[in-house]
Tab-separated table of C-alpha atoms and ligand atoms in Angstrom:
chain	number	residue	atom	x	y	z
C	1	MET	CA	-18.651	-8.792	36.321
C	2	GLN	CA	-16.258	-6.154	35.018
C	3	HIS	CA	-15.972	-5.551	31.281
C	4	PRO	CA	-14.236	-8.340	29.390
C	5	ILE	CA	-10.674	-7.824	28.202
C	6	TYR	CA	-9.660	-9.940	25.235
C	7	VAL	CA	-6.139	-10.829	24.255
C	8	THR	CA	-6.185	-8.158	21.568
C	9	LYS	CA	-8.444	-5.588	19.979
C	10	THR	CA	-8.575	-4.841	16.283
C	11	ARG	CA	-7.236	-1.411	15.382
C	12	LEU	CA	-9.446	0.576	13.024
C	13	PRO	CA	-8.894	3.864	11.177
C	14	GLU	CA	-11.278	6.808	11.201
C	15	PRO	CA	-14.193	5.675	9.004
C	16	GLU	CA	-13.841	8.888	6.977
C	17	THR	CA	-10.223	8.134	6.080
C	18	PHE	CA	-11.156	4.713	4.782
C	19	SER	CA	-14.274	5.868	2.931
C	20	ARG	CA	-12.392	8.658	1.157
C	21	LEU	CA	-10.053	6.050	-0.325
C	22	CYS	CA	-13.014	3.798	-1.155
C	23	LYS	CA	-14.710	6.628	-3.019
C	24	ASP	CA	-11.632	7.001	-5.230
C	25	ILE	CA	-11.590	3.246	-5.823
C	26	PHE	CA	-15.258	3.305	-6.849
C	27	GLN	CA	-14.538	6.168	-9.217
C	28	ARG	CA	-11.694	4.295	-10.859
C	29	ALA	CA	-13.860	1.144	-10.883
C	30	TRP	CA	-10.631	-0.866	-10.562
C	31	ILE	CA	-11.020	-2.991	-7.460
C	32	THR	CA	-8.351	-5.678	-7.783
C	33	ASN	CA	-5.495	-6.918	-10.026
C	34	ASN	CA	-2.563	-4.798	-8.910
C	35	GLY	CA	-4.507	-1.552	-8.652
C	36	GLN	CA	-3.378	1.875	-7.579
C	37	CYS	CA	-3.893	1.361	-3.827
C	38	VAL	CA	-1.969	-1.930	-3.875
C	39	GLN	CA	0.945	-0.297	-5.663
C	40	GLU	CA	0.860	2.663	-3.311
C	41	LEU	CA	0.759	0.364	-0.292
C	42	GLU	CA	3.830	-1.512	-1.540
C	43	ARG	CA	5.671	1.768	-2.043
C	44	THR	CA	4.734	3.282	1.322
C	45	LEU	CA	5.418	0.060	3.218
C	46	ALA	CA	8.905	-0.251	1.718
C	47	GLU	CA	9.552	3.344	2.711
C	48	TYR	CA	8.024	3.061	6.197
C	49	LEU	CA	9.896	-0.159	7.008
C	50	GLY	CA	13.060	0.868	5.206
C	51	VAL	CA	13.232	-2.441	3.308
C	52	SER	CA	14.333	-3.183	-0.245
C	53	HIS	CA	11.271	-4.722	-1.916
C	54	VAL	CA	7.755	-5.439	-0.714
C	55	LEU	CA	5.158	-7.558	-2.491
C	56	VAL	CA	1.739	-7.550	-0.827
C	57	CYS	CA	-0.678	-10.481	-1.072
C	58	ASN	CA	-3.969	-11.723	0.330
C	59	ASN	CA	-2.748	-13.209	3.629
C	60	GLY	CA	0.367	-14.167	5.554
C	61	THR	CA	0.004	-17.870	4.838
C	62	MET	CA	-0.030	-17.095	1.117
C	63	ALA	CA	3.041	-14.883	1.612
C	64	LEU	CA	4.818	-17.912	3.100
C	65	MET	CA	3.710	-20.146	0.236
C	66	LEU	CA	4.805	-17.627	-2.397
C	67	ALA	CA	8.220	-17.291	-0.750
C	68	ILE	CA	8.680	-21.063	-0.352
C	69	GLN	CA	7.641	-21.695	-3.966
C	70	CYS	CA	9.804	-18.899	-5.417
C	71	ALA	CA	12.793	-19.975	-3.326
C	72	GLY	CA	12.579	-23.379	-5.028
C	73	LEU	CA	11.853	-25.193	-1.776
C	74	ALA	CA	8.602	-26.931	-2.745
C	75	GLY	CA	8.897	-30.657	-2.039
C	76	LYS	CA	12.212	-30.265	-0.205
C	77	LYS	CA	13.396	-30.592	3.363
C	78	VAL	CA	12.956	-27.438	5.422
C	79	ALA	CA	14.036	-26.895	9.029
C	80	VAL	CA	11.349	-25.157	11.062
C	81	THR	CA	10.593	-24.166	14.651
C	82	PRO	CA	7.882	-26.145	16.442
C	83	TYR	CA	6.979	-23.112	18.572
C	84	THR	CA	4.796	-20.939	16.338
C	85	TYR	CA	1.329	-20.513	14.937
C	86	VAL	CA	0.202	-23.506	12.849
C	87	ALA	CA	0.224	-21.510	9.569
C	88	THR	CA	4.044	-21.587	9.495
C	89	LEU	CA	3.856	-25.345	9.120
C	90	SER	CA	0.711	-25.489	6.967
C	91	ALA	CA	2.437	-23.427	4.280
C	92	LEU	CA	5.276	-25.981	4.155
C	93	LEU	CA	2.915	-28.953	4.070
C	94	TRP	CA	0.710	-27.524	1.284
C	95	LEU	CA	3.901	-27.312	-0.794
C	96	HIS	CA	4.828	-30.903	0.072
C	97	CYS	CA	7.931	-29.909	1.995
C	98	THR	CA	9.317	-32.254	4.647
C	99	PRO	CA	9.431	-30.430	7.979
C	100	VAL	CA	12.509	-30.935	10.133
C	101	PHE	CA	11.632	-29.618	13.582
C	102	VAL	CA	14.482	-27.891	15.382
C	103	ASP	CA	13.926	-26.982	19.021
C	104	ILE	CA	14.096	-23.425	20.373
C	105	GLU	CA	16.449	-21.552	22.678
C	106	PRO	CA	15.077	-21.576	26.238
C	107	ASP	CA	15.612	-17.836	26.742
C	108	THR	CA	14.448	-16.283	23.446
C	109	LEU	CA	12.016	-19.061	22.399
C	110	CYS	CA	13.319	-18.764	18.820
C	111	LEU	CA	14.884	-21.568	16.727
C	112	SER	CA	18.262	-22.592	18.126
C	113	PRO	CA	21.202	-22.127	15.707
C	114	GLU	CA	23.254	-24.592	17.726
C	115	LEU	CA	20.677	-27.364	17.265
C	116	LEU	CA	20.261	-26.336	13.630
C	117	ARG	CA	23.945	-26.977	13.004
C	118	GLY	CA	23.500	-30.493	14.362
C	119	ARG	CA	20.578	-31.139	12.011
C	120	PHE	CA	22.541	-29.835	9.003
C	121	GLU	CA	25.328	-32.268	9.876
C	122	GLU	CA	22.903	-35.188	10.065
C	123	GLU	CA	20.721	-34.189	7.125
C	124	PRO	CA	22.748	-32.351	4.473
C	125	ASP	CA	19.716	-32.324	2.167
C	126	ILE	CA	17.993	-29.642	4.263
C	127	ALA	CA	17.405	-27.040	1.545
C	128	GLY	CA	15.764	-24.273	3.532
C	129	VAL	CA	15.279	-22.889	7.026
C	130	LEU	CA	12.092	-21.248	8.293
C	131	PRO	CA	12.600	-19.631	11.708
C	132	VAL	CA	9.994	-17.369	13.332
C	133	HIS	CA	10.571	-14.049	15.084
C	134	ILE	CA	8.161	-15.224	17.730
C	135	TYR	CA	6.094	-12.481	19.454
C	136	GLY	CA	8.012	-9.997	17.286
C	137	LEU	CA	11.233	-10.905	19.126
C	138	ALA	CA	14.392	-11.332	17.106
C	139	CYS	CA	15.882	-14.686	16.140
C	140	ASP	CA	19.661	-15.053	16.308
C	141	VAL	CA	19.834	-13.621	12.781
C	142	GLU	CA	23.640	-13.421	12.645
C	143	ASN	CA	24.213	-17.103	13.398
C	144	LEU	CA	21.237	-18.328	11.365
C	145	ASP	CA	22.434	-16.358	8.371
C	146	ALA	CA	26.004	-17.660	8.708
C	147	LEU	CA	24.778	-21.270	9.042
C	148	CYS	CA	22.501	-21.043	6.012
C	149	ARG	CA	25.378	-19.679	3.937
C	150	GLU	CA	27.723	-22.392	5.161
C	151	TYR	CA	25.273	-25.186	4.314
C	152	GLY	CA	23.824	-23.569	1.182
C	153	ALA	CA	20.247	-23.319	2.472
C	154	VAL	CA	17.667	-20.637	1.705
C	155	LEU	CA	16.655	-18.599	4.749
C	156	ILE	CA	13.009	-17.517	4.978
C	157	TYR	CA	11.864	-15.723	8.120
C	158	ASP	CA	8.286	-15.927	9.266
C	159	ALA	CA	8.103	-12.346	10.543
C	160	ALA	CA	4.284	-12.426	10.687
C	161	GLN	CA	4.386	-10.937	14.192
C	162	ALA	CA	7.370	-8.657	13.716
C	163	PHE	CA	5.928	-5.575	12.007
C	164	GLY	CA	7.514	-2.557	13.691
C	165	SER	CA	10.296	-4.509	15.433
C	166	ARG	CA	13.743	-3.168	14.668
C	167	TYR	CA	17.087	-4.862	15.193
C	168	HIS	CA	20.307	-2.876	15.119
C	169	GLY	CA	18.500	-0.027	13.408
C	170	LYS	CA	16.866	-2.115	10.662
C	171	SER	CA	13.384	-3.574	10.376
C	172	LEU	CA	13.426	-7.273	11.315
C	173	LEU	CA	11.719	-7.814	7.959
C	174	GLU	CA	14.910	-6.842	6.159
C	175	TYR	CA	16.760	-9.974	7.354
C	176	GLY	CA	16.987	-13.292	5.501
C	177	ASP	CA	16.675	-14.152	1.810
C	178	TYR	CA	12.931	-13.710	2.210
C	179	SER	CA	10.852	-12.466	5.076
C	180	ILE	CA	7.099	-12.610	5.286
C	181	CYS	CA	4.616	-10.608	7.327
C	182	SER	CA	0.925	-11.096	8.101
C	183	PHE	CA	-1.516	-8.213	7.867
C	184	HIS	CA	-4.330	-10.085	9.586
C	185	ALA	CA	-6.782	-8.017	11.648
C	186	THR	CA	-5.238	-9.228	14.916
C	187	LYS	CA	-1.758	-7.989	14.027
C	188	ILE	CA	-0.266	-4.557	14.806
C	189	PHE	CA	-0.586	-3.341	11.229
C	190	HIS	CA	-3.294	-4.953	9.107
C	191	THR	CA	-5.355	-4.901	5.929
C	192	VAL	CA	-8.238	-7.004	7.416
C	193	GLU	CA	-6.689	-10.022	5.668
C	194	GLY	CA	-3.337	-9.627	3.963
C	195	GLY	CA	0.378	-10.152	4.056
C	196	CYS	CA	3.619	-9.370	2.303
C	197	VAL	CA	6.915	-10.824	1.203
C	198	VAL	CA	10.083	-8.772	1.642
C	199	TYR	CA	12.804	-9.957	-0.739
C	200	HIS	CA	16.141	-8.914	-2.186
C	201	SER	CA	17.072	-10.822	-5.353
C	202	ALA	CA	16.367	-9.955	-8.978
C	203	ASP	CA	15.014	-13.490	-9.472
C	204	ALA	CA	12.430	-12.966	-6.737
C	205	HIS	CA	11.534	-9.622	-8.258
C	206	LYS	CA	10.462	-11.477	-11.410
C	207	ALA	CA	9.083	-14.644	-9.878
C	208	LEU	CA	6.947	-13.306	-7.013
C	209	PRO	CA	4.536	-11.043	-8.949
C	210	LEU	CA	4.061	-13.846	-11.483
C	211	ALA	CA	3.411	-16.455	-8.798
C	212	ARG	CA	0.906	-14.116	-7.113
C	213	ALA	CA	-1.182	-13.794	-10.292
C	214	PHE	CA	-1.528	-17.258	-11.875
C	215	GLY	CA	1.949	-17.281	-13.445
C	216	HIS	CA	1.018	-15.585	-16.689
C	217	ILE	CA	1.030	-12.177	-18.360
C	218	ASN	CA	-1.673	-11.909	-20.973
C	219	ASP	CA	-1.409	-15.058	-23.103
C	220	THR	CA	2.114	-16.033	-22.106
C	221	HIS	CA	2.431	-18.516	-19.256
C	222	TYR	CA	5.790	-18.488	-17.467
C	223	SER	CA	5.553	-20.538	-14.277
C	224	LEU	CA	3.149	-22.126	-11.832
C	225	GLY	CA	1.109	-19.445	-10.121
C	226	ILE	CA	-1.810	-19.066	-7.765
C	227	ASN	CA	-4.248	-16.319	-6.803
C	228	GLY	CA	-2.459	-14.391	-4.075
C	229	LYS	CA	-3.676	-10.933	-5.033
C	230	MET	CA	-4.690	-8.252	-2.569
C	231	SER	CA	-7.818	-6.272	-3.413
C	232	GLU	CA	-7.958	-2.477	-3.574
C	233	LEU	CA	-10.331	-2.346	-0.586
C	234	HIS	CA	-7.893	-4.293	1.564
C	235	ALA	CA	-5.008	-2.103	0.434
C	236	ALA	CA	-7.121	0.961	1.303
C	237	MET	CA	-7.477	-0.343	4.862
C	238	GLY	CA	-3.695	-0.629	5.034
C	239	LEU	CA	-3.149	2.870	3.667
C	240	SER	CA	-5.635	4.197	6.237
C	241	LEU	CA	-3.934	2.451	9.172
C	242	LEU	CA	-0.277	2.958	8.353
C	243	PRO	CA	-0.075	6.590	9.571
C	244	GLY	CA	-1.323	5.625	13.069
C	245	THR	CA	1.095	2.712	13.441
C	246	ASP	CA	3.914	4.622	15.172
C	247	ALA	CA	1.458	5.863	17.798
C	248	GLU	CA	0.180	2.307	18.349
C	249	LEU	CA	3.751	1.045	18.774
C	250	ALA	CA	4.456	3.794	21.308
C	251	ARG	CA	1.264	3.016	23.256
C	252	ARG	CA	2.166	-0.671	23.354
C	253	ARG	CA	5.546	0.187	24.789
C	254	GLU	CA	3.744	2.052	27.574
C	255	VAL	CA	1.358	-0.838	28.224
C	256	ARG	CA	4.327	-3.196	28.430
C	257	ALA	CA	5.968	-0.926	30.996
C	258	MET	CA	2.718	-0.809	32.996
C	259	TYR	CA	2.546	-4.615	33.035
C	260	ASP	CA	6.223	-4.901	33.956
C	261	ALA	CA	5.621	-2.648	36.938
C	262	ALA	CA	2.301	-4.195	37.994
C	263	LEU	CA	3.602	-7.768	37.764
C	264	GLU	CA	6.882	-7.082	39.471
C	265	GLY	CA	7.854	-9.670	42.034
C	266	LEU	CA	5.691	-12.422	40.541
C	267	PRO	CA	7.594	-15.537	39.487
C	268	LEU	CA	7.059	-15.047	35.764
C	269	GLN	CA	9.685	-15.734	33.144
C	270	ARG	CA	9.687	-13.452	30.127
C	271	PRO	CA	11.401	-14.222	26.828
C	272	ALA	CA	14.814	-12.573	26.614
C	273	LEU	CA	15.225	-9.447	24.500
C	274	ARG	CA	18.284	-9.620	22.318
C	275	GLU	CA	20.760	-6.769	22.607
C	276	GLY	CA	19.999	-4.256	19.840
C	277	LEU	CA	16.297	-5.152	19.550
C	278	ASP	CA	13.609	-2.484	19.586
C	279	TRP	CA	10.634	-4.775	20.254
C	280	ASN	CA	7.188	-4.019	18.826
C	281	SER	CA	5.465	-5.468	21.935
C	282	ALA	CA	3.132	-7.439	19.701
C	283	TYR	CA	2.262	-9.747	22.620
C	284	TYR	CA	2.826	-9.908	26.365
C	285	PRO	CA	3.964	-13.509	26.922
C	286	VAL	CA	4.778	-14.829	30.378
C	287	LEU	CA	5.918	-18.316	31.386
C	288	LEU	CA	4.446	-19.561	34.663
C	289	PRO	CA	6.646	-21.692	36.949
C	290	ASP	CA	4.843	-24.909	35.966
C	291	GLU	CA	1.788	-26.217	34.187
C	292	GLU	CA	-0.349	-26.272	37.326
C	293	CYS	CA	0.287	-22.565	37.891
C	294	ARG	CA	-0.532	-21.835	34.262
C	295	VAL	CA	-3.871	-23.661	34.518
C	296	LEU	CA	-4.720	-21.802	37.696
C	297	ALA	CA	-3.753	-18.405	36.306
C	298	GLU	CA	-5.709	-19.016	33.110
C	299	GLN	CA	-8.795	-20.100	35.070
C	300	THR	CA	-8.646	-17.213	37.507
C	301	LEU	CA	-8.283	-14.610	34.763
C	302	LYS	CA	-11.136	-16.126	32.733
C	303	GLU	CA	-13.428	-16.210	35.762
C	304	HIS	CA	-12.895	-12.468	35.998
C	305	GLY	CA	-13.519	-11.621	32.357
C	306	ILE	CA	-9.882	-11.520	31.248
C	307	HIS	CA	-9.035	-13.685	28.258
C	308	PRO	CA	-5.393	-14.609	27.858
C	309	ARG	CA	-4.392	-17.035	25.095
C	310	ARG	CA	-2.063	-20.012	25.023
C	311	TYR	CA	0.186	-18.682	22.289
C	312	PHE	CA	1.718	-21.098	21.297
C	313	TYR	CA	0.165	-24.414	22.195
C	314	PRO	CA	0.377	-27.181	21.074
C	315	THR	CA	3.869	-27.341	19.630
C	316	LEU	CA	3.662	-28.277	15.966
C	317	ASN	CA	5.885	-31.375	16.236
C	318	THR	CA	2.974	-33.065	18.057
C	319	LEU	CA	0.145	-32.387	15.575
C	320	PRO	CA	-2.010	-35.448	14.877
C	321	TYR	CA	-1.764	-35.266	11.090
C	322	LEU	CA	2.031	-35.378	10.864
C	323	LYS	CA	3.821	-38.385	9.421
C	324	GLU	CA	5.257	-40.519	12.185
C	325	GLU	CA	8.877	-39.926	11.115
C	326	TRP	CA	8.473	-36.139	11.446
C	327	ARG	CA	7.549	-36.251	15.123
C	328	VAL	CA	10.862	-35.596	16.829
C	329	SER	CA	10.742	-34.510	20.427
C	330	CYS	CA	11.370	-30.816	21.167
C	331	PRO	CA	11.537	-30.664	24.955
C	332	VAL	CA	12.292	-26.931	25.287
C	333	ALA	CA	9.369	-25.882	23.096
C	334	GLU	CA	7.020	-28.411	24.689
C	335	ASP	CA	7.897	-27.144	28.141
C	336	ALA	CA	7.342	-23.508	27.133
C	337	ALA	CA	4.015	-24.382	25.503
C	338	ARG	CA	2.782	-25.957	28.735
C	339	ARG	CA	3.629	-22.885	30.789
C	340	VAL	CA	2.996	-19.908	28.537
C	341	LEU	CA	0.162	-17.397	28.626
C	342	CYS	CA	-0.156	-14.285	26.508
C	343	LEU	CA	-1.824	-11.583	28.552
C	344	PRO	CA	-4.077	-9.055	26.782
C	345	MET	CA	-1.958	-6.581	24.819
C	346	TYR	CA	-3.000	-3.644	22.660
C	347	GLY	CA	-2.513	0.087	22.635
C	348	GLY	CA	-5.980	0.783	24.053
C	349	LEU	CA	-5.308	-0.799	27.456
C	350	ASN	CA	-4.900	1.593	30.376
C	351	SER	CA	-3.203	1.223	33.750
C	352	LYS	CA	-6.459	0.179	35.422
C	353	ASP	CA	-6.717	-2.703	32.973
C	354	THR	CA	-3.144	-3.850	33.461
C	355	GLN	CA	-3.509	-3.588	37.240
C	356	ARG	CA	-6.689	-5.634	37.088
C	357	VAL	CA	-4.877	-8.338	35.115
C	358	ALA	CA	-1.920	-8.197	37.480
C	359	SER	CA	-4.021	-8.473	40.618
C	360	TYR	CA	-5.730	-11.653	39.392
C	361	MET	CA	-2.360	-13.069	38.370
C	362	ASN	CA	-1.216	-12.313	41.856
C	363	SER	CA	-4.218	-13.958	43.480
C	364	ALA	CA	-3.864	-17.014	41.238
C	365	LEU	CA	-0.237	-17.397	42.234
C	366	TYR	CA	-0.344	-16.438	45.900
C	367	GLY	CA	-3.998	-16.438	46.929
C	368	SER	CA	-4.310	-20.170	46.466
C	369	ALA	CA	-3.090	-22.953	48.683
C	370	LYS	CA	-0.417	-23.794	46.175
C	371	LEU	CA	3.009	-22.883	47.393
C	372	PHE	CA	5.703	-22.540	44.852
C	373	SER	CA	9.175	-21.268	45.196
C	374	SER	CA	11.218	-24.334	44.471
C	375	ASN	CA	11.684	-23.477	40.773
C	376	PHE	CA	12.473	-19.840	41.438
B	1	PLP	C1	-0.599	-14.667	11.894
B	1	PLP	C2	0.489	-15.614	11.575
B	1	PLP	C3	0.557	-16.310	10.360
B	1	PLP	C4	-0.577	-16.359	9.375
B	1	PLP	O1	-0.920	-15.168	8.815
B	1	PLP	P1	-2.354	-15.015	8.111
B	1	PLP	O2	-2.296	-13.628	7.575
B	1	PLP	O3	-3.379	-15.171	9.180
B	1	PLP	O4	-2.447	-16.054	7.063
B	1	PLP	C5	1.682	-17.081	10.083
B	1	PLP	N1	2.681	-17.204	10.969
B	1	PLP	C6	2.642	-16.590	12.173
B	1	PLP	C7	3.792	-16.744	13.093
B	1	PLP	C8	1.532	-15.790	12.515
B	1	PLP	O5	1.499	-15.213	13.722
């Protein structure tokens, strides 16, 4: 069997780069609580991304919770996409929010502004909206922003997968009242575990650092807080990886082009790229013509040591632990979730790898008895 190819591969810095920073940390003997590396990471990230304010924390889920809490949305109704990683929803549920699932656009797979307007009309008490730039692709930020202003809702983007994506010349993280990113080891830029909130208001500038560190400064307690702090060692990983991030983004663009070429002619639907988007190629999602094809493709790849993932299945509106009244049907998302596969994607893949993946996709789709063509 040929070497296995997993859906992604963790990017690591030169060990020397990381250990040099660690040596300094050991010398300072200050290993957490808003240390020097954390502050430097916040500064360099804001500069690298070109965003107003960055607060780093210990993971992306915490970043979501900090943003939801500081936006005053805890316990309220929040519209959310069903087509995302489960953490988007978990953050809402831990803060006792009521999720209002709004289906996605069939082409971009992001939350549909048109359907959102309908939900606002029916449920004027929706206080916040939590769309996801899925796969690092851009939501319809113009219309979502306009709608949230019109209906007085807070707009928080889950941009966990969008590091490095730019839209009309700006980082996708700069959009919305708040935007969160994940720095988990599987993401393009990471700190092993980590995340950040990008924000704009003076209120957030006060509230977020407090919320991240138990809500108090010395003996004065201001507001409800939690432990969302990032350690110096995690920040050092981020500082070590940030300089190589542009090269990783460029490599991913090449891998995407290799896949596009190798898979040409196969009946695969790809999510639409919005005009003005410079995509980070965080994933390589393809939608098979139907569920049967998806099963076959997944099986064939796995038999040959290639490990795609079903990002994102199941859709969150169907989770077993939801309250019955939250389970609205979201046919577009459910259909996409049945047909989607994310093929392996990371900067280290070469053209042999992508051709290997493509040839098994081809044999799954054409080498079998199954004839399809009706949908395409
Ligand atoms: C990765 C991810 C998260 C969670 O981030 P963690 O850092 O793992 O907590 C949340 N939302 C989306 C869309 C993600 O992809």
